[in-house]
Every structure is written in C-alpha cells, then in structure tokens.
Amino acid sequence: MTSFTVHDETTAPEAARPLLEQIKKSSGIIPGLFGVMAENPAALEAYTNFSKIFGKAGFSPLEQQVVLITASVENECHFCVAAHSTLSAGSGLDMDVIHAVRDDRTIDDDKLEALRLFTKKVVVQRGFVSEADTDAFFESGYTRGAVLGVILGVSLKVISNYTNHVAETPVDAPFQKYAWTPPGRAVAAE
C-alpha cells in the first residue's frame, strides 16, 4: 500500500492547517482520518462540511449513527466503525443498537432495523434498491426524504471509508476500546 502521512496542524499543507486546528480545539485530538485527508485540503474541507450537512438530513443522532456505522460495516472500514462507536458511546446513545449494527445483527427496534436494512441494501446494491425495498422502508415510518438522507450518509461514508482503505489509517488511541475487524479479515498493522 502507498504510504500516507497522518498530518497534524504543523505538518499539513497550509490550506488545511486552520481546519485541523479547529478540529483539535473542538475535539481535543486530530483523528487520523482528518490527518490523512489534510494531504488534500479540499478533501478535508468537503468531508467536514458534508458531515455537518448530513446532520441536517432529518435523522436523530442514533439514526445517524445507524446509517453511518451500517455503511462502514458493509464497506469493511475498521477506522470508521471504531470512531463512530466511540462517538456514540460518548454521546450516550443506545449501545445495544450500536453493537447490533457493528455485528450485523437485527436491532430490536423495528424502525431502526428498517433503517439498518435499507442502508445496507443501498450500499450492497450500489443504490439499485427495489420498489419492495423502498416500500418496506416507507411502511416503517420513513419518507422519501429519508431515502435521500440515507444516500447522503452512505456517500459521506464512501469518502471516509475509501480514504481509510487506501491510506490504511491507524485507529486512534481514543477509539481503540471499540476497535473492530471485518469478519474474516485481519486489520493492517497499526
């Protein structure tokens, strides 16, 4: 694999430094994903802005994490599953739901399970979901707007998941408690 630098606010290209400083100020660290993305300041800016926009897609914080972690599980992203699980725990979200998503198991809540299954189908079928899939999603209480919200969340995860795959981004120490390995696959040496 090609080696990527995990930048900080002192080594990143000049255009990425203010954003990395802001990330560090707000979260106390610069997660490795952001350090890698800093290599291309536009990629870092796009991802951070896209994350904020996804927060406006109409999903609760728990629903957002169901979408993001489901996409990351399906894309086999060890970094994002660990990071989003940690963020979920720190936000006081229902960790039974988070663990079900991480383990690709049924969620006890029917509406959240419908969200997980629909997100999974969007990822696995690359957006070619059937009318029966969307009808089942609607029957669980979601709307056409939610379909587009899922696509937005999946798109966000494509950016980060694929970046982590190419860069083999190491999982940051604060996320290690929720380290995750795709079934049947070893994670690259950290």
PDB file of N, CA and C in Angstrom, residues 48-98:
ATOM      1  N   THR A  48     -15.591  17.465   6.101  1.00  0.00           N
ATOM      2  CA  THR A  48     -16.096  18.096   7.326  1.00  0.00           C
ATOM      3  C   THR A  48     -17.406  18.843   7.061  1.00  0.00           C
ATOM      4  N   ASN A  49     -17.506  19.513   5.920  1.00  0.00           N
ATOM      5  CA  ASN A  49     -18.757  20.199   5.578  1.00  0.00           C
ATOM      6  C   ASN A  49     -19.877  19.203   5.303  1.00  0.00           C
ATOM      7  N   PHE A  50     -19.552  18.141   4.594  1.00  0.00           N
ATOM      8  CA  PHE A  50     -20.524  17.107   4.273  1.00  0.00           C
ATOM      9  C   PHE A  50     -21.067  16.478   5.567  1.00  0.00           C
ATOM     10  N   SER A  51     -20.201  16.294   6.552  1.00  0.00           N
ATOM     11  CA  SER A  51     -20.626  15.745   7.848  1.00  0.00           C
ATOM     12  C   SER A  51     -21.655  16.647   8.506  1.00  0.00           C
ATOM     13  N   LYS A  52     -21.400  17.953   8.464  1.00  0.00           N
ATOM     14  CA  LYS A  52     -22.357  18.908   9.041  1.00  0.00           C
ATOM     15  C   LYS A  52     -23.682  18.867   8.288  1.00  0.00           C
ATOM     16  N   ILE A  53     -23.619  18.759   6.988  1.00  0.00           N
ATOM     17  CA  ILE A  53     -24.834  18.723   6.178  1.00  0.00           C
ATOM     18  C   ILE A  53     -25.634  17.454   6.484  1.00  0.00           C
ATOM     19  N   PHE A  54     -24.956  16.321   6.635  1.00  0.00           N
ATOM     20  CA  PHE A  54     -25.672  15.085   6.969  1.00  0.00           C
ATOM     21  C   PHE A  54     -26.413  15.234   8.294  1.00  0.00           C
ATOM     22  N   GLY A  55     -25.852  16.011   9.211  1.00  0.00           N
ATOM     23  CA  GLY A  55     -26.516  16.265  10.485  1.00  0.00           C
ATOM     24  C   GLY A  55     -27.846  16.981  10.335  1.00  0.00           C
ATOM     25  N   LYS A  56     -28.104  17.548   9.155  1.00  0.00           N
ATOM     26  CA  LYS A  56     -29.361  18.262   8.884  1.00  0.00           C
ATOM     27  C   LYS A  56     -30.331  17.419   8.052  1.00  0.00           C
ATOM     28  N   ALA A  57     -30.036  16.140   7.868  1.00  0.00           N
ATOM     29  CA  ALA A  57     -30.817  15.293   6.957  1.00  0.00           C
ATOM     30  C   ALA A  57     -32.123  14.783   7.559  1.00  0.00           C
ATOM     31  N   GLY A  58     -32.396  15.124   8.824  1.00  0.00           N
ATOM     32  CA  GLY A  58     -33.666  14.750   9.422  1.00  0.00           C
ATOM     33  C   GLY A  58     -33.643  13.519  10.296  1.00  0.00           C
ATOM     34  N   PHE A  59     -32.465  12.982  10.546  1.00  0.00           N
ATOM     35  CA  PHE A  59     -32.344  11.800  11.392  1.00  0.00           C
ATOM     36  C   PHE A  59     -31.940  12.197  12.809  1.00  0.00           C
ATOM     37  N   SER A  60     -32.402  11.427  13.788  1.00  0.00           N
ATOM     38  CA  SER A  60     -31.957  11.620  15.174  1.00  0.00           C
ATOM     39  C   SER A  60     -30.479  11.241  15.254  1.00  0.00           C
ATOM     40  N   PRO A  61     -29.776  11.630  16.332  1.00  0.00           N
ATOM     41  CA  PRO A  61     -28.380  11.217  16.467  1.00  0.00           C
ATOM     42  C   PRO A  61     -28.195   9.692  16.384  1.00  0.00           C
ATOM     43  N   LEU A  62     -29.103   8.930  16.989  1.00  0.00           N
ATOM     44  CA  LEU A  62     -28.978   7.475  16.917  1.00  0.00           C
ATOM     45  C   LEU A  62     -29.210   6.975  15.491  1.00  0.00           C
ATOM     46  N   GLU A  63     -30.202   7.524  14.827  1.00  0.00           N
ATOM     47  CA  GLU A  63     -30.445   7.127  13.434  1.00  0.00           C
ATOM     48  C   GLU A  63     -29.247   7.469  12.549  1.00  0.00           C
ATOM     49  N   GLN A  64     -28.632   8.613  12.776  1.00  0.00           N
ATOM     50  CA  GLN A  64     -27.441   8.985  12.002  1.00  0.00           C
ATOM     51  C   GLN A  64     -26.364   7.931  12.160  1.00  0.00           C
ATOM     52  N   GLN A  65     -26.133   7.498  13.403  1.00  0.00           N
ATOM     53  CA  GLN A  65     -25.089   6.503  13.635  1.00  0.00           C
ATOM     54  C   GLN A  65     -25.459   5.148  13.048  1.00  0.00           C
ATOM     55  N   VAL A  66     -26.747   4.806  13.041  1.00  0.00           N
ATOM     56  CA  VAL A  66     -27.163   3.556  12.397  1.00  0.00           C
ATOM     57  C   VAL A  66     -26.777   3.593  10.921  1.00  0.00           C
ATOM     58  N   VAL A  67     -27.054   4.701  10.258  1.00  0.00           N
ATOM     59  CA  VAL A  67     -26.699   4.833   8.840  1.00  0.00           C
ATOM     60  C   VAL A  67     -25.185   4.777   8.664  1.00  0.00           C
ATOM     61  N   LEU A  68     -24.455   5.580   9.418  1.00  0.00           N
ATOM     62  CA  LEU A  68     -23.005   5.694   9.219  1.00  0.00           C
ATOM     63  C   LEU A  68     -22.267   4.415   9.575  1.00  0.00           C
ATOM     64  N   ILE A  69     -22.663   3.770  10.654  1.00  0.00           N
ATOM     65  CA  ILE A  69     -21.975   2.531  11.044  1.00  0.00           C
ATOM     66  C   ILE A  69     -22.368   1.389  10.114  1.00  0.00           C
ATOM     67  N   THR A  70     -23.637   1.324   9.711  1.00  0.00           N
ATOM     68  CA  THR A  70     -24.040   0.279   8.764  1.00  0.00           C
ATOM     69  C   THR A  70     -23.231   0.384   7.482  1.00  0.00           C
ATOM     70  N   ALA A  71     -23.120   1.584   6.936  1.00  0.00           N
ATOM     71  CA  ALA A  71     -22.332   1.774   5.713  1.00  0.00           C
ATOM     72  C   ALA A  71     -20.876   1.385   5.943  1.00  0.00           C
ATOM     73  N   SER A  72     -20.335   1.744   7.087  1.00  0.00           N
ATOM     74  CA  SER A  72     -18.936   1.427   7.390  1.00  0.00           C
ATOM     75  C   SER A  72     -18.716  -0.064   7.580  1.00  0.00           C
ATOM     76  N   VAL A  73     -19.692  -0.754   8.177  1.00  0.00           N
ATOM     77  CA  VAL A  73     -19.597  -2.216   8.320  1.00  0.00           C
ATOM     78  C   VAL A  73     -19.621  -2.855   6.932  1.00  0.00           C
ATOM     79  N   GLU A  74     -20.554  -2.438   6.109  1.00  0.00           N
ATOM     80  CA  GLU A  74     -20.660  -3.018   4.766  1.00  0.00           C
ATOM     81  C   GLU A  74     -19.433  -2.717   3.924  1.00  0.00           C
ATOM     82  N   ASN A  75     -18.832  -1.541   4.126  1.00  0.00           N
ATOM     83  CA  ASN A  75     -17.610  -1.184   3.406  1.00  0.00           C
ATOM     84  C   ASN A  75     -16.351  -1.694   4.102  1.00  0.00           C
ATOM     85  N   GLU A  76     -16.533  -2.400   5.228  1.00  0.00           N
ATOM     86  CA  GLU A  76     -15.432  -3.009   5.993  1.00  0.00           C
ATOM     87  C   GLU A  76     -14.379  -1.993   6.435  1.00  0.00           C
ATOM     88  N   CYS A  77     -14.840  -0.865   6.962  1.00  0.00           N
ATOM     89  CA  CYS A  77     -13.913   0.175   7.408  1.00  0.00           C
ATOM     90  C   CYS A  77     -13.662   0.078   8.907  1.00  0.00           C
ATOM     91  N   HIS A  78     -12.512  -0.474   9.256  1.00  0.00           N
ATOM     92  CA  HIS A  78     -12.163  -0.658  10.673  1.00  0.00           C
ATOM     93  C   HIS A  78     -12.081   0.672  11.412  1.00  0.00           C
ATOM     94  N   PHE A  79     -11.607   1.713  10.755  1.00  0.00           N
ATOM     95  CA  PHE A  79     -11.450   3.009  11.417  1.00  0.00           C
ATOM     96  C   PHE A  79     -12.802   3.626  11.741  1.00  0.00           C
ATOM     97  N   CYS A  80     -13.689   3.724  10.742  1.00  0.00           N
ATOM     98  CA  CYS A  80     -14.965   4.421  10.951  1.00  0.00           C
ATOM     99  C   CYS A  80     -15.889   3.676  11.909  1.00  0.00           C
ATOM    100  N   VAL A  81     -15.877   2.351  11.884  1.00  0.00           N
ATOM    101  CA  VAL A  81     -16.714   1.615  12.831  1.00  0.00           C
ATOM    102  C   VAL A  81     -16.247   1.920  14.253  1.00  0.00           C
ATOM    103  N   ALA A  82     -14.956   1.901  14.490  1.00  0.00           N
ATOM    104  CA  ALA A  82     -14.417   2.202  15.823  1.00  0.00           C
ATOM    105  C   ALA A  82     -14.704   3.647  16.217  1.00  0.00           C
ATOM    106  N   ALA A  83     -14.455   4.584  15.313  1.00  0.00           N
ATOM    107  CA  ALA A  83     -14.649   6.004  15.629  1.00  0.00           C
ATOM    108  C   ALA A  83     -16.118   6.320  15.912  1.00  0.00           C
ATOM    109  N   HIS A  84     -17.023   5.843  15.073  1.00  0.00           N
ATOM    110  CA  HIS A  84     -18.444   6.142  15.284  1.00  0.00           C
ATOM    111  C   HIS A  84     -19.005   5.423  16.506  1.00  0.00           C
ATOM    112  N   SER A  85     -18.487   4.254  16.812  1.00  0.00           N
ATOM    113  CA  SER A  85     -18.910   3.562  18.037  1.00  0.00           C
ATOM    114  C   SER A  85     -18.483   4.355  19.261  1.00  0.00           C
ATOM    115  N   THR A  86     -17.267   4.880  19.227  1.00  0.00           N
ATOM    116  CA  THR A  86     -16.761   5.697  20.337  1.00  0.00           C
ATOM    117  C   THR A  86     -17.589   6.967  20.486  1.00  0.00           C
ATOM    118  N   LEU A  87     -17.863   7.632  19.381  1.00  0.00           N
ATOM    119  CA  LEU A  87     -18.684   8.845  19.423  1.00  0.00           C
ATOM    120  C   LEU A  87     -20.086   8.535  19.953  1.00  0.00           C
ATOM    121  N   SER A  88     -20.631   7.405  19.560  1.00  0.00           N
ATOM    122  CA  SER A  88     -21.963   7.003  20.029  1.00  0.00           C
ATOM    123  C   SER A  88     -21.966   6.788  21.536  1.00  0.00           C
ATOM    124  N   ALA A  89     -20.951   6.101  22.033  1.00  0.00           N
ATOM    125  CA  ALA A  89     -20.862   5.857  23.480  1.00  0.00           C
ATOM    126  C   ALA A  89     -20.711   7.176  24.229  1.00  0.00           C
ATOM    127  N   GLY A  90     -19.858   8.056  23.714  1.00  0.00           N
ATOM    128  CA  GLY A  90     -19.638   9.352  24.351  1.00  0.00           C
ATOM    129  C   GLY A  90     -20.858  10.248  24.325  1.00  0.00           C
ATOM    130  N   SER A  91     -21.744  10.013  23.370  1.00  0.00           N
ATOM    131  CA  SER A  91     -22.975  10.808  23.258  1.00  0.00           C
ATOM    132  C   SER A  91     -24.132  10.188  24.032  1.00  0.00           C
ATOM    133  N   GLY A  92     -23.881   9.063  24.682  1.00  0.00           N
ATOM    134  CA  GLY A  92     -24.926   8.417  25.465  1.00  0.00           C
ATOM    135  C   GLY A  92     -25.977   7.718  24.631  1.00  0.00           C
ATOM    136  N   LEU A  93     -25.629   7.345  23.404  1.00  0.00           N
ATOM    137  CA  LEU A  93     -26.597   6.653  22.554  1.00  0.00           C
ATOM    138  C   LEU A  93     -26.752   5.201  23.013  1.00  0.00           C
ATOM    139  N   ASP A  94     -27.816   4.569  22.592  1.00  0.00           N
ATOM    140  CA  ASP A  94     -28.127   3.191  22.972  1.00  0.00           C
ATOM    141  C   ASP A  94     -27.084   2.247  22.376  1.00  0.00           C
ATOM    142  N   MET A  95     -26.174   1.772  23.218  1.00  0.00           N
ATOM    143  CA  MET A  95     -25.082   0.937  22.727  1.00  0.00           C
ATOM    144  C   MET A  95     -25.544  -0.458  22.336  1.00  0.00           C
ATOM    145  N   ASP A  96     -26.708  -0.904  22.800  1.00  0.00           N
ATOM    146  CA  ASP A  96     -27.247  -2.177  22.307  1.00  0.00           C
ATOM    147  C   ASP A  96     -27.529  -2.065  20.812  1.00  0.00           C
ATOM    148  N   VAL A  97     -28.064  -0.931  20.399  1.00  0.00           N
ATOM    149  CA  VAL A  97     -28.321  -0.689  18.981  1.00  0.00           C
ATOM    150  C   VAL A  97     -26.989  -0.625  18.226  1.00  0.00           C
ATOM    151  N   ILE A  98     -26.039   0.106  18.755  1.00  0.00           N
ATOM    152  CA  ILE A  98     -24.731   0.254  18.083  1.00  0.00           C
ATOM    153  C   ILE A  98     -24.048  -1.099  17.932  1.00  0.00           C
TER     154      ILE A  98
END
